[in-house]
Amino acid sequence: MMEDSSLISHEAYGAEIAGVLIPRHRIAVRLDELARRIIEAYPDGELTILAALTGSLVFLSDLIRRLPLRLRLDVVRVSSYPHQATASREPSVLIASSGDLPGRHVLIIDDILDTGRTLGLIRGLVLAAGAASVRTCVLLSKRRDDLPGRMAADFTGFDIDDQFVVGYGLDYGDLYRNLPDVCLLRDLAGRAGR
Ligand code: 5GP
Ligand code: MG
């Protein structure tokens, strides 16, 4: 059967979704490019990916299948948003990595770079564990002109404005991770702001 993704309008995603910011086909094209650049950056062909749960899951699964490397996969879970808040707070580690990091070339993967606290925390842990190298990769990076010294990721899928997005792994109140596109959340009254 022929698939027609244009039949799925954002209206089908629910009243909280304002629209699609980055459609799935643009994500797929960009992931091909990202994967090429990552492969070039690891000429030895050995890589340990440390993925930050839960938001990076969809990005992770699409990306690693484009990486024909000797690849190990580890996860870490860091809390950044308390339930239903949309402004990031001081993160803390909820699930630690398996610990197989000493001497490894580690690529940390997260869904989105906002203040940089989450990636900064994980980066510090990986360095302290004695990794041979540490790089970072995010699907999305928010423009935060108000934070001039914010860290940059080594690999970035898309730079976006400072707005709250869901879908393709990203949630709001634990919902919408399964949307196939990156979508904009409607600015709901009563939503916690920054
Ligand atoms: P940071 O620590 O860089 O401020 O925030 C990074 C984390 O905050 C991400 O891993 C993600 O979980 C969450 N986050 C930041 N911006 C957004 C957003 O626009 N939408 C969603 N769903 N999560 C976000
Ligand atoms: Mg996250």
mmCIF file with all atom_site columns, C-alpha atoms and ligand atoms in Angstrom:
data_model
loop_
_atom_site.group_PDB
_atom_site.id
_atom_site.type_symbol
_atom_site.label_atom_id
_atom_site.label_alt_id
_atom_site.label_comp_id
_atom_site.label_asym_id
_atom_site.label_entity_id
_atom_site.label_seq_id
_atom_site.pdbx_PDB_ins_code
_atom_site.Cartn_x
_atom_site.Cartn_y
_atom_site.Cartn_z
_atom_site.occupancy
_atom_site.B_iso_or_equiv
_atom_site.pdbx_formal_charge
_atom_site.auth_seq_id
_atom_site.auth_comp_id
_atom_site.auth_asym_id
_atom_site.auth_atom_id
_atom_site.pdbx_PDB_model_num
ATOM   1   C  CA  . MET A 1 1   ? 0.000  0.000  0.000  1.00 0.00 ? 1   MET A CA  1
ATOM   2   C  CA  . MET A 1 2   ? 1.237  3.512  -0.788 1.00 0.00 ? 2   MET A CA  1
ATOM   3   C  CA  . GLU A 1 3   ? 1.907  5.633  2.218  1.00 0.00 ? 3   GLU A CA  1
ATOM   4   C  CA  . ASP A 1 4   ? 0.881  9.270  2.173  1.00 0.00 ? 4   ASP A CA  1
ATOM   5   C  CA  . SER A 1 5   ? 2.193  11.103 5.215  1.00 0.00 ? 5   SER A CA  1
ATOM   6   C  CA  . SER A 1 6   ? 0.604  14.345 4.015  1.00 0.00 ? 6   SER A CA  1
ATOM   7   C  CA  . LEU A 1 7   ? -2.706 12.864 5.136  1.00 0.00 ? 7   LEU A CA  1
ATOM   8   C  CA  . ILE A 1 8   ? -1.603 13.257 8.747  1.00 0.00 ? 8   ILE A CA  1
ATOM   9   C  CA  . SER A 1 9   ? -2.256 16.871 9.649  1.00 0.00 ? 9   SER A CA  1
ATOM   10  C  CA  . HIS A 1 10  ? -1.170 18.298 12.957 1.00 0.00 ? 10  HIS A CA  1
ATOM   11  C  CA  . GLU A 1 11  ? -4.845 18.553 13.924 1.00 0.00 ? 11  GLU A CA  1
ATOM   12  C  CA  . ALA A 1 12  ? -4.749 14.806 14.415 1.00 0.00 ? 12  ALA A CA  1
ATOM   13  C  CA  . TYR A 1 13  ? -2.094 15.283 17.099 1.00 0.00 ? 13  TYR A CA  1
ATOM   14  C  CA  . GLY A 1 14  ? -4.457 17.096 19.481 1.00 0.00 ? 14  GLY A CA  1
ATOM   15  C  CA  . ALA A 1 15  ? -5.437 20.553 20.623 1.00 0.00 ? 15  ALA A CA  1
ATOM   16  C  CA  . GLU A 1 16  ? -2.176 21.253 22.433 1.00 0.00 ? 16  GLU A CA  1
ATOM   17  C  CA  . ILE A 1 17  ? -0.165 21.031 19.199 1.00 0.00 ? 17  ILE A CA  1
ATOM   18  C  CA  . ALA A 1 18  ? 0.112  24.301 17.284 1.00 0.00 ? 18  ALA A CA  1
ATOM   19  C  CA  . GLY A 1 19  ? 1.788  22.851 14.201 1.00 0.00 ? 19  GLY A CA  1
ATOM   20  C  CA  . VAL A 1 20  ? 4.730  21.019 12.676 1.00 0.00 ? 20  VAL A CA  1
ATOM   21  C  CA  . LEU A 1 21  ? 8.113  22.768 12.973 1.00 0.00 ? 21  LEU A CA  1
ATOM   22  C  CA  . ILE A 1 22  ? 10.349 20.126 11.372 1.00 0.00 ? 22  ILE A CA  1
ATOM   23  C  CA  . PRO A 1 23  ? 8.652  17.430 9.285  1.00 0.00 ? 23  PRO A CA  1
ATOM   24  C  CA  . ARG A 1 24  ? 9.922  13.838 9.308  1.00 0.00 ? 24  ARG A CA  1
ATOM   25  C  CA  . HIS A 1 25  ? 11.402 13.941 5.809  1.00 0.00 ? 25  HIS A CA  1
ATOM   26  C  CA  . ARG A 1 26  ? 13.639 16.903 6.722  1.00 0.00 ? 26  ARG A CA  1
ATOM   27  C  CA  . ILE A 1 27  ? 14.770 15.035 9.853  1.00 0.00 ? 27  ILE A CA  1
ATOM   28  C  CA  . ALA A 1 28  ? 15.649 11.980 7.769  1.00 0.00 ? 28  ALA A CA  1
ATOM   29  C  CA  . VAL A 1 29  ? 17.722 14.026 5.285  1.00 0.00 ? 29  VAL A CA  1
ATOM   30  C  CA  . ARG A 1 30  ? 19.551 15.812 8.097  1.00 0.00 ? 30  ARG A CA  1
ATOM   31  C  CA  . LEU A 1 31  ? 20.283 12.541 9.909  1.00 0.00 ? 31  LEU A CA  1
ATOM   32  C  CA  . ASP A 1 32  ? 22.025 11.226 6.790  1.00 0.00 ? 32  ASP A CA  1
ATOM   33  C  CA  . GLU A 1 33  ? 24.331 14.271 6.885  1.00 0.00 ? 33  GLU A CA  1
ATOM   34  C  CA  . LEU A 1 34  ? 24.904 14.050 10.645 1.00 0.00 ? 34  LEU A CA  1
ATOM   35  C  CA  . ALA A 1 35  ? 25.784 10.373 10.360 1.00 0.00 ? 35  ALA A CA  1
ATOM   36  C  CA  . ARG A 1 36  ? 28.317 11.114 7.621  1.00 0.00 ? 36  ARG A CA  1
ATOM   37  C  CA  . ARG A 1 37  ? 30.011 13.733 9.789  1.00 0.00 ? 37  ARG A CA  1
ATOM   38  C  CA  . ILE A 1 38  ? 30.050 11.438 12.829 1.00 0.00 ? 38  ILE A CA  1
ATOM   39  C  CA  . ILE A 1 39  ? 31.583 8.595  10.825 1.00 0.00 ? 39  ILE A CA  1
ATOM   40  C  CA  . GLU A 1 40  ? 34.319 10.988 9.609  1.00 0.00 ? 40  GLU A CA  1
ATOM   41  C  CA  . ALA A 1 41  ? 35.031 12.069 13.189 1.00 0.00 ? 41  ALA A CA  1
ATOM   42  C  CA  . TYR A 1 42  ? 35.761 8.488  14.305 1.00 0.00 ? 42  TYR A CA  1
ATOM   43  C  CA  . PRO A 1 43  ? 38.327 7.156  11.836 1.00 0.00 ? 43  PRO A CA  1
ATOM   44  C  CA  . ASP A 1 44  ? 39.153 4.221  14.131 1.00 0.00 ? 44  ASP A CA  1
ATOM   45  C  CA  . GLY A 1 45  ? 35.548 3.072  13.727 1.00 0.00 ? 45  GLY A CA  1
ATOM   46  C  CA  . GLU A 1 46  ? 35.063 2.527  17.480 1.00 0.00 ? 46  GLU A CA  1
ATOM   47  C  CA  . LEU A 1 47  ? 32.399 4.492  19.300 1.00 0.00 ? 47  LEU A CA  1
ATOM   48  C  CA  . THR A 1 48  ? 30.493 4.386  22.585 1.00 0.00 ? 48  THR A CA  1
ATOM   49  C  CA  . ILE A 1 49  ? 27.213 6.234  22.497 1.00 0.00 ? 49  ILE A CA  1
ATOM   50  C  CA  . LEU A 1 50  ? 25.848 7.479  25.792 1.00 0.00 ? 50  LEU A CA  1
ATOM   51  C  CA  . ALA A 1 51  ? 22.237 8.476  25.260 1.00 0.00 ? 51  ALA A CA  1
ATOM   52  C  CA  . ALA A 1 52  ? 20.304 10.686 27.656 1.00 0.00 ? 52  ALA A CA  1
ATOM   53  C  CA  . LEU A 1 53  ? 16.902 9.123  28.288 1.00 0.00 ? 53  LEU A CA  1
ATOM   54  C  CA  . THR A 1 54  ? 14.068 9.553  27.557 1.00 0.00 ? 54  THR A CA  1
ATOM   55  C  CA  . GLY A 1 55  ? 13.856 12.337 25.001 1.00 0.00 ? 55  GLY A CA  1
ATOM   56  C  CA  . SER A 1 56  ? 16.698 11.102 22.779 1.00 0.00 ? 56  SER A CA  1
ATOM   57  C  CA  . LEU A 1 57  ? 15.205 7.629  22.160 1.00 0.00 ? 57  LEU A CA  1
ATOM   58  C  CA  . VAL A 1 58  ? 13.690 8.241  18.735 1.00 0.00 ? 58  VAL A CA  1
ATOM   59  C  CA  . PHE A 1 59  ? 16.647 10.298 17.474 1.00 0.00 ? 59  PHE A CA  1
ATOM   60  C  CA  . LEU A 1 60  ? 19.001 7.654  18.865 1.00 0.00 ? 60  LEU A CA  1
ATOM   61  C  CA  . SER A 1 61  ? 17.337 4.737  17.153 1.00 0.00 ? 61  SER A CA  1
ATOM   62  C  CA  . ASP A 1 62  ? 17.211 6.522  13.797 1.00 0.00 ? 62  ASP A CA  1
ATOM   63  C  CA  . LEU A 1 63  ? 20.804 7.752  14.086 1.00 0.00 ? 63  LEU A CA  1
ATOM   64  C  CA  . ILE A 1 64  ? 22.596 4.574  15.186 1.00 0.00 ? 64  ILE A CA  1
ATOM   65  C  CA  . ARG A 1 65  ? 21.155 2.613  12.258 1.00 0.00 ? 65  ARG A CA  1
ATOM   66  C  CA  . ARG A 1 66  ? 23.032 5.046  10.009 1.00 0.00 ? 66  ARG A CA  1
ATOM   67  C  CA  . LEU A 1 67  ? 26.363 4.404  11.780 1.00 0.00 ? 67  LEU A CA  1
ATOM   68  C  CA  . PRO A 1 68  ? 28.173 1.296  10.492 1.00 0.00 ? 68  PRO A CA  1
ATOM   69  C  CA  . LEU A 1 69  ? 30.795 1.436  13.274 1.00 0.00 ? 69  LEU A CA  1
ATOM   70  C  CA  . ARG A 1 70  ? 31.857 -0.880 16.095 1.00 0.00 ? 70  ARG A CA  1
ATOM   71  C  CA  . LEU A 1 71  ? 29.330 0.815  18.331 1.00 0.00 ? 71  LEU A CA  1
ATOM   72  C  CA  . ARG A 1 72  ? 28.548 0.308  22.012 1.00 0.00 ? 72  ARG A CA  1
ATOM   73  C  CA  . LEU A 1 73  ? 25.373 1.777  23.472 1.00 0.00 ? 73  LEU A CA  1
ATOM   74  C  CA  . ASP A 1 74  ? 24.905 3.001  27.014 1.00 0.00 ? 74  ASP A CA  1
ATOM   75  C  CA  . VAL A 1 75  ? 22.217 5.165  28.595 1.00 0.00 ? 75  VAL A CA  1
ATOM   76  C  CA  . VAL A 1 76  ? 21.956 7.662  31.376 1.00 0.00 ? 76  VAL A CA  1
ATOM   77  C  CA  . ARG A 1 77  ? 18.852 9.285  32.769 1.00 0.00 ? 77  ARG A CA  1
ATOM   78  C  CA  . VAL A 1 78  ? 19.002 12.840 33.955 1.00 0.00 ? 78  VAL A CA  1
ATOM   79  C  CA  . SER A 1 79  ? 16.039 14.771 35.319 1.00 0.00 ? 79  SER A CA  1
ATOM   80  C  CA  . SER A 1 80  ? 15.764 18.294 34.013 1.00 0.00 ? 80  SER A CA  1
ATOM   81  C  CA  . TYR A 1 81  ? 12.109 19.197 33.878 1.00 0.00 ? 81  TYR A CA  1
ATOM   82  C  CA  . PRO A 1 82  ? 9.921  18.471 36.847 1.00 0.00 ? 82  PRO A CA  1
ATOM   83  C  CA  . HIS A 1 83  ? 6.528  17.163 35.721 1.00 0.00 ? 83  HIS A CA  1
ATOM   84  C  CA  . GLN A 1 84  ? 4.899  19.539 33.200 1.00 0.00 ? 84  GLN A CA  1
ATOM   85  C  CA  . ALA A 1 85  ? 7.317  22.415 33.703 1.00 0.00 ? 85  ALA A CA  1
ATOM   86  C  CA  . THR A 1 86  ? 8.686  23.910 30.505 1.00 0.00 ? 86  THR A CA  1
ATOM   87  C  CA  . ALA A 1 87  ? 11.698 25.689 31.978 1.00 0.00 ? 87  ALA A CA  1
ATOM   88  C  CA  . SER A 1 88  ? 14.791 23.700 32.767 1.00 0.00 ? 88  SER A CA  1
ATOM   89  C  CA  . ARG A 1 89  ? 16.115 23.345 36.331 1.00 0.00 ? 89  ARG A CA  1
ATOM   90  C  CA  . GLU A 1 90  ? 19.294 21.998 37.859 1.00 0.00 ? 90  GLU A CA  1
ATOM   91  C  CA  . PRO A 1 91  ? 19.581 18.427 36.548 1.00 0.00 ? 91  PRO A CA  1
ATOM   92  C  CA  . SER A 1 92  ? 20.390 15.347 38.610 1.00 0.00 ? 92  SER A CA  1
ATOM   93  C  CA  . VAL A 1 93  ? 21.294 11.774 37.627 1.00 0.00 ? 93  VAL A CA  1
ATOM   94  C  CA  . LEU A 1 94  ? 18.403 9.308  38.052 1.00 0.00 ? 94  LEU A CA  1
ATOM   95  C  CA  . ILE A 1 95  ? 19.893 6.312  36.214 1.00 0.00 ? 95  ILE A CA  1
ATOM   96  C  CA  . ALA A 1 96  ? 23.672 6.035  35.922 1.00 0.00 ? 96  ALA A CA  1
ATOM   97  C  CA  . SER A 1 97  ? 25.525 4.640  32.925 1.00 0.00 ? 97  SER A CA  1
ATOM   98  C  CA  . SER A 1 98  ? 26.795 1.063  33.041 1.00 0.00 ? 98  SER A CA  1
ATOM   99  C  CA  . GLY A 1 99  ? 30.273 2.415  33.765 1.00 0.00 ? 99  GLY A CA  1
ATOM   100 C  CA  . ASP A 1 100 ? 32.059 1.015  30.698 1.00 0.00 ? 100 ASP A CA  1
ATOM   101 C  CA  . LEU A 1 101 ? 33.490 4.442  29.833 1.00 0.00 ? 101 LEU A CA  1
ATOM   102 C  CA  . PRO A 1 102 ? 37.209 4.454  30.791 1.00 0.00 ? 102 PRO A CA  1
ATOM   103 C  CA  . GLY A 1 103 ? 39.343 4.616  27.644 1.00 0.00 ? 103 GLY A CA  1
ATOM   104 C  CA  . ARG A 1 104 ? 36.279 4.799  25.353 1.00 0.00 ? 104 ARG A CA  1
ATOM   105 C  CA  . HIS A 1 105 ? 35.541 7.361  22.668 1.00 0.00 ? 105 HIS A CA  1
ATOM   106 C  CA  . VAL A 1 106 ? 32.189 8.595  23.956 1.00 0.00 ? 106 VAL A CA  1
ATOM   107 C  CA  . LEU A 1 107 ? 29.533 10.454 21.993 1.00 0.00 ? 107 LEU A CA  1
ATOM   108 C  CA  . ILE A 1 108 ? 26.789 11.829 24.257 1.00 0.00 ? 108 ILE A CA  1
ATOM   109 C  CA  . ILE A 1 109 ? 23.405 12.052 22.540 1.00 0.00 ? 109 ILE A CA  1
ATOM   110 C  CA  . ASP A 1 110 ? 20.501 14.174 23.694 1.00 0.00 ? 110 ASP A CA  1
ATOM   111 C  CA  . ASP A 1 111 ? 17.315 15.453 22.142 1.00 0.00 ? 111 ASP A CA  1
ATOM   112 C  CA  . ILE A 1 112 ? 17.784 19.170 22.658 1.00 0.00 ? 112 ILE A CA  1
ATOM   113 C  CA  . LEU A 1 113 ? 20.312 21.647 23.973 1.00 0.00 ? 113 LEU A CA  1
ATOM   114 C  CA  . ASP A 1 114 ? 18.702 24.469 25.918 1.00 0.00 ? 114 ASP A CA  1
ATOM   115 C  CA  . THR A 1 115 ? 20.680 25.935 28.834 1.00 0.00 ? 115 THR A CA  1
ATOM   116 C  CA  . GLY A 1 116 ? 23.360 23.264 28.421 1.00 0.00 ? 116 GLY A CA  1
ATOM   117 C  CA  . ARG A 1 117 ? 23.132 22.132 32.045 1.00 0.00 ? 117 ARG A CA  1
ATOM   118 C  CA  . THR A 1 118 ? 22.091 18.585 31.170 1.00 0.00 ? 118 THR A CA  1
ATOM   119 C  CA  . LEU A 1 119 ? 24.831 17.979 28.594 1.00 0.00 ? 119 LEU A CA  1
ATOM   120 C  CA  . GLY A 1 120 ? 27.345 19.778 30.796 1.00 0.00 ? 120 GLY A CA  1
ATOM   121 C  CA  . LEU A 1 121 ? 26.558 17.495 33.712 1.00 0.00 ? 121 LEU A CA  1
ATOM   122 C  CA  . ILE A 1 122 ? 26.821 14.314 31.626 1.00 0.00 ? 122 ILE A CA  1
ATOM   123 C  CA  . ARG A 1 123 ? 30.003 15.546 29.952 1.00 0.00 ? 123 ARG A CA  1
ATOM   124 C  CA  . GLY A 1 124 ? 31.589 16.101 33.373 1.00 0.00 ? 124 GLY A CA  1
ATOM   125 C  CA  . LEU A 1 125 ? 30.665 12.567 34.466 1.00 0.00 ? 125 LEU A CA  1
ATOM   126 C  CA  . VAL A 1 126 ? 32.125 11.031 31.305 1.00 0.00 ? 126 VAL A CA  1
ATOM   127 C  CA  . LEU A 1 127 ? 35.371 12.981 31.619 1.00 0.00 ? 127 LEU A CA  1
ATOM   128 C  CA  . ALA A 1 128 ? 35.641 12.057 35.303 1.00 0.00 ? 128 ALA A CA  1
ATOM   129 C  CA  . ALA A 1 129 ? 35.157 8.388  34.356 1.00 0.00 ? 129 ALA A CA  1
ATOM   130 C  CA  . GLY A 1 130 ? 38.310 8.572  32.222 1.00 0.00 ? 130 GLY A CA  1
ATOM   131 C  CA  . ALA A 1 131 ? 36.927 8.444  28.686 1.00 0.00 ? 131 ALA A CA  1
ATOM   132 C  CA  . ALA A 1 132 ? 39.497 8.751  25.890 1.00 0.00 ? 132 ALA A CA  1
ATOM   133 C  CA  . SER A 1 133 ? 37.403 11.460 24.219 1.00 0.00 ? 133 SER A CA  1
ATOM   134 C  CA  . VAL A 1 134 ? 34.013 13.094 24.696 1.00 0.00 ? 134 VAL A CA  1
ATOM   135 C  CA  . ARG A 1 135 ? 31.824 14.692 22.061 1.00 0.00 ? 135 ARG A CA  1
ATOM   136 C  CA  . THR A 1 136 ? 28.185 15.750 22.104 1.00 0.00 ? 136 THR A CA  1
ATOM   137 C  CA  . CYS A 1 137 ? 25.378 15.389 19.583 1.00 0.00 ? 137 CYS A CA  1
ATOM   138 C  CA  . VAL A 1 138 ? 21.869 16.848 19.755 1.00 0.00 ? 138 VAL A CA  1
ATOM   139 C  CA  . LEU A 1 139 ? 18.969 16.793 17.357 1.00 0.00 ? 139 LEU A CA  1
ATOM   140 C  CA  . LEU A 1 140 ? 17.977 20.348 18.269 1.00 0.00 ? 140 LEU A CA  1
ATOM   141 C  CA  . SER A 1 141 ? 19.784 23.350 19.665 1.00 0.00 ? 141 SER A CA  1
ATOM   142 C  CA  . LYS A 1 142 ? 17.816 26.319 20.965 1.00 0.00 ? 142 LYS A CA  1
ATOM   143 C  CA  . ARG A 1 143 ? 19.039 29.815 20.245 1.00 0.00 ? 143 ARG A CA  1
ATOM   144 C  CA  . ARG A 1 144 ? 19.637 31.321 23.652 1.00 0.00 ? 144 ARG A CA  1
ATOM   145 C  CA  . ASP A 1 145 ? 21.054 34.792 23.019 1.00 0.00 ? 145 ASP A CA  1
ATOM   146 C  CA  . ASP A 1 146 ? 20.442 35.472 26.707 1.00 0.00 ? 146 ASP A CA  1
ATOM   147 C  CA  . LEU A 1 147 ? 23.097 32.844 27.578 1.00 0.00 ? 147 LEU A CA  1
ATOM   148 C  CA  . PRO A 1 148 ? 26.183 33.963 25.611 1.00 0.00 ? 148 PRO A CA  1
ATOM   149 C  CA  . GLY A 1 149 ? 28.571 31.500 27.235 1.00 0.00 ? 149 GLY A CA  1
ATOM   150 C  CA  . ARG A 1 150 ? 26.396 28.447 26.699 1.00 0.00 ? 150 ARG A CA  1
ATOM   151 C  CA  . MET A 1 151 ? 28.177 25.335 25.494 1.00 0.00 ? 151 MET A CA  1
ATOM   152 C  CA  . ALA A 1 152 ? 27.734 24.237 21.887 1.00 0.00 ? 152 ALA A CA  1
ATOM   153 C  CA  . ALA A 1 153 ? 27.286 20.632 20.779 1.00 0.00 ? 153 ALA A CA  1
ATOM   154 C  CA  . ASP A 1 154 ? 29.861 19.076 18.446 1.00 0.00 ? 154 ASP A CA  1
ATOM   155 C  CA  . PHE A 1 155 ? 27.064 17.787 16.190 1.00 0.00 ? 155 PHE A CA  1
ATOM   156 C  CA  . THR A 1 156 ? 23.706 19.580 15.864 1.00 0.00 ? 156 THR A CA  1
ATOM   157 C  CA  . GLY A 1 157 ? 20.750 18.581 13.729 1.00 0.00 ? 157 GLY A CA  1
ATOM   158 C  CA  . PHE A 1 158 ? 18.791 21.840 13.695 1.00 0.00 ? 158 PHE A CA  1
ATOM   159 C  CA  . ASP A 1 159 ? 19.123 25.237 15.342 1.00 0.00 ? 159 ASP A CA  1
ATOM   160 C  CA  . ILE A 1 160 ? 15.714 26.466 16.465 1.00 0.00 ? 160 ILE A CA  1
ATOM   161 C  CA  . ASP A 1 161 ? 14.311 29.555 18.149 1.00 0.00 ? 161 ASP A CA  1
ATOM   162 C  CA  . ASP A 1 162 ? 13.693 29.563 21.877 1.00 0.00 ? 162 ASP A CA  1
ATOM   163 C  CA  . GLN A 1 163 ? 10.306 27.886 21.851 1.00 0.00 ? 163 GLN A CA  1
ATOM   164 C  CA  . PHE A 1 164 ? 8.934  24.713 23.398 1.00 0.00 ? 164 PHE A CA  1
ATOM   165 C  CA  . VAL A 1 165 ? 8.846  21.729 21.058 1.00 0.00 ? 165 VAL A CA  1
ATOM   166 C  CA  . VAL A 1 166 ? 7.464  18.192 21.327 1.00 0.00 ? 166 VAL A CA  1
ATOM   167 C  CA  . GLY A 1 167 ? 7.424  15.073 19.204 1.00 0.00 ? 167 GLY A CA  1
ATOM   168 C  CA  . TYR A 1 168 ? 10.135 12.823 17.745 1.00 0.00 ? 168 TYR A CA  1
ATOM   169 C  CA  . GLY A 1 169 ? 10.975 11.791 21.321 1.00 0.00 ? 169 GLY A CA  1
ATOM   170 C  CA  . LEU A 1 170 ? 10.357 15.093 23.074 1.00 0.00 ? 170 LEU A CA  1
ATOM   171 C  CA  . ASP A 1 171 ? 7.513  15.280 25.567 1.00 0.00 ? 171 ASP A CA  1
ATOM   172 C  CA  . TYR A 1 172 ? 5.227  17.607 27.384 1.00 0.00 ? 172 TYR A CA  1
ATOM   173 C  CA  . GLY A 1 173 ? 3.947  16.047 30.599 1.00 0.00 ? 173 GLY A CA  1
ATOM   174 C  CA  . ASP A 1 174 ? 5.178  12.670 29.246 1.00 0.00 ? 174 ASP A CA  1
ATOM   175 C  CA  . LEU A 1 175 ? 2.965  12.923 26.154 1.00 0.00 ? 175 LEU A CA  1
ATOM   176 C  CA  . TYR A 1 176 ? 3.704  13.427 22.442 1.00 0.00 ? 176 TYR A CA  1
ATOM   177 C  CA  . ARG A 1 177 ? 7.013  11.523 22.282 1.00 0.00 ? 177 ARG A CA  1
ATOM   178 C  CA  . ASN A 1 178 ? 5.497  9.325  19.567 1.00 0.00 ? 178 ASN A CA  1
ATOM   179 C  CA  . LEU A 1 179 ? 4.686  12.147 17.138 1.00 0.00 ? 179 LEU A CA  1
ATOM   180 C  CA  . PRO A 1 180 ? 6.817  11.535 14.021 1.00 0.00 ? 180 PRO A CA  1
ATOM   181 C  CA  . ASP A 1 181 ? 7.563  15.242 13.461 1.00 0.00 ? 181 ASP A CA  1
ATOM   182 C  CA  . VAL A 1 182 ? 9.043  17.932 15.709 1.00 0.00 ? 182 VAL A CA  1
ATOM   183 C  CA  . CYS A 1 183 ? 6.018  20.036 16.624 1.00 0.00 ? 183 CYS A CA  1
ATOM   184 C  CA  . LEU A 1 184 ? 5.309  23.314 18.362 1.00 0.00 ? 184 LEU A CA  1
ATOM   185 C  CA  . LEU A 1 185 ? 3.311  23.229 21.537 1.00 0.00 ? 185 LEU A CA  1
ATOM   186 C  CA  . ARG A 1 186 ? 0.461  25.688 21.721 1.00 0.00 ? 186 ARG A CA  1
ATOM   187 C  CA  . ASP A 1 187 ? 1.084  28.356 24.305 1.00 0.00 ? 187 ASP A CA  1
ATOM   188 C  CA  . LEU A 1 188 ? -1.413 27.142 26.860 1.00 0.00 ? 188 LEU A CA  1
ATOM   189 C  CA  . ALA A 1 189 ? -2.600 29.367 29.670 1.00 0.00 ? 189 ALA A CA  1
ATOM   190 C  CA  . GLY A 1 190 ? -1.422 27.981 32.987 1.00 0.00 ? 190 GLY A CA  1
ATOM   191 C  CA  . ARG A 1 191 ? 1.684  26.322 31.560 1.00 0.00 ? 191 ARG A CA  1
ATOM   192 C  CA  . ALA A 1 192 ? 4.728  26.846 33.741 1.00 0.00 ? 192 ALA A CA  1
ATOM   193 C  CA  . GLY A 1 193 ? 6.997  29.432 32.131 1.00 0.00 ? 193 GLY A CA  1
ATOM   194 C  CA  . ARG A 1 194 ? 10.658 30.201 32.489 1.00 0.00 ? 194 ARG A CA  1
HETATM 195 P  P1  . 5GP B 2 .   ? 19.132 22.010 29.362 1.00 0.00 ? 1   5GP B P1  1
HETATM 196 O  O1  . 5GP B 2 .   ? 19.717 21.248 30.517 1.00 0.00 ? 1   5GP B O1  1
HETATM 197 O  O2  . 5GP B 2 .   ? 20.067 22.161 28.179 1.00 0.00 ? 1   5GP B O2  1
HETATM 198 O  O3  . 5GP B 2 .   ? 18.543 23.326 29.794 1.00 0.00 ? 1   5GP B O3  1
HETATM 199 O  O4  . 5GP B 2 .   ? 17.877 21.217 28.882 1.00 0.00 ? 1   5GP B O4  1
HETATM 200 C  C1  . 5GP B 2 .   ? 17.998 20.070 28.164 1.00 0.00 ? 1   5GP B C1  1
HETATM 201 C  C2  . 5GP B 2 .   ? 16.836 19.147 28.462 1.00 0.00 ? 1   5GP B C2  1
HETATM 202 O  O5  . 5GP B 2 .   ? 15.645 19.882 28.702 1.00 0.00 ? 1   5GP B O5  1
HETATM 203 C  C3  . 5GP B 2 .   ? 16.581 18.283 27.272 1.00 0.00 ? 1   5GP B C3  1
HETATM 204 O  O6  . 5GP B 2 .   ? 17.203 17.039 27.422 1.00 0.00 ? 1   5GP B O6  1
HETATM 205 C  C4  . 5GP B 2 .   ? 15.081 18.142 27.295 1.00 0.00 ? 1   5GP B C4  1
HETATM 206 O  O7  . 5GP B 2 .   ? 14.734 17.013 28.086 1.00 0.00 ? 1   5GP B O7  1
HETATM 207 C  C5  . 5GP B 2 .   ? 14.576 19.362 27.995 1.00 0.00 ? 1   5GP B C5  1
HETATM 208 N  N1  . 5GP B 2 .   ? 14.099 20.386 27.043 1.00 0.00 ? 1   5GP B N1  1
HETATM 209 C  C6  . 5GP B 2 .   ? 14.685 21.576 26.743 1.00 0.00 ? 1   5GP B C6  1
HETATM 210 N  N2  . 5GP B 2 .   ? 13.959 22.249 25.846 1.00 0.00 ? 1   5GP B N2  1
HETATM 211 C  C7  . 5GP B 2 .   ? 12.889 21.487 25.555 1.00 0.00 ? 1   5GP B C7  1
HETATM 212 C  C8  . 5GP B 2 .   ? 11.760 21.648 24.667 1.00 0.00 ? 1   5GP B C8  1
HETATM 213 O  O8  . 5GP B 2 .   ? 11.573 22.630 23.944 1.00 0.00 ? 1   5GP B O8  1
HETATM 214 N  N3  . 5GP B 2 .   ? 10.871 20.618 24.645 1.00 0.00 ? 1   5GP B N3  1
HETATM 215 C  C9  . 5GP B 2 .   ? 11.009 19.505 25.409 1.00 0.00 ? 1   5GP B C9  1
HETATM 216 N  N4  . 5GP B 2 .   ? 10.065 18.574 25.312 1.00 0.00 ? 1   5GP B N4  1
HETATM 217 N  N5  . 5GP B 2 .   ? 12.050 19.315 26.243 1.00 0.00 ? 1   5GP B N5  1
HETATM 218 C  C10 . 5GP B 2 .   ? 12.979 20.300 26.313 1.00 0.00 ? 1   5GP B C10 1
HETATM 219 MG MG  . MG  B 3 .   ? 16.097 15.183 28.054 1.00 0.00 ? 2   MG  B MG  1
#
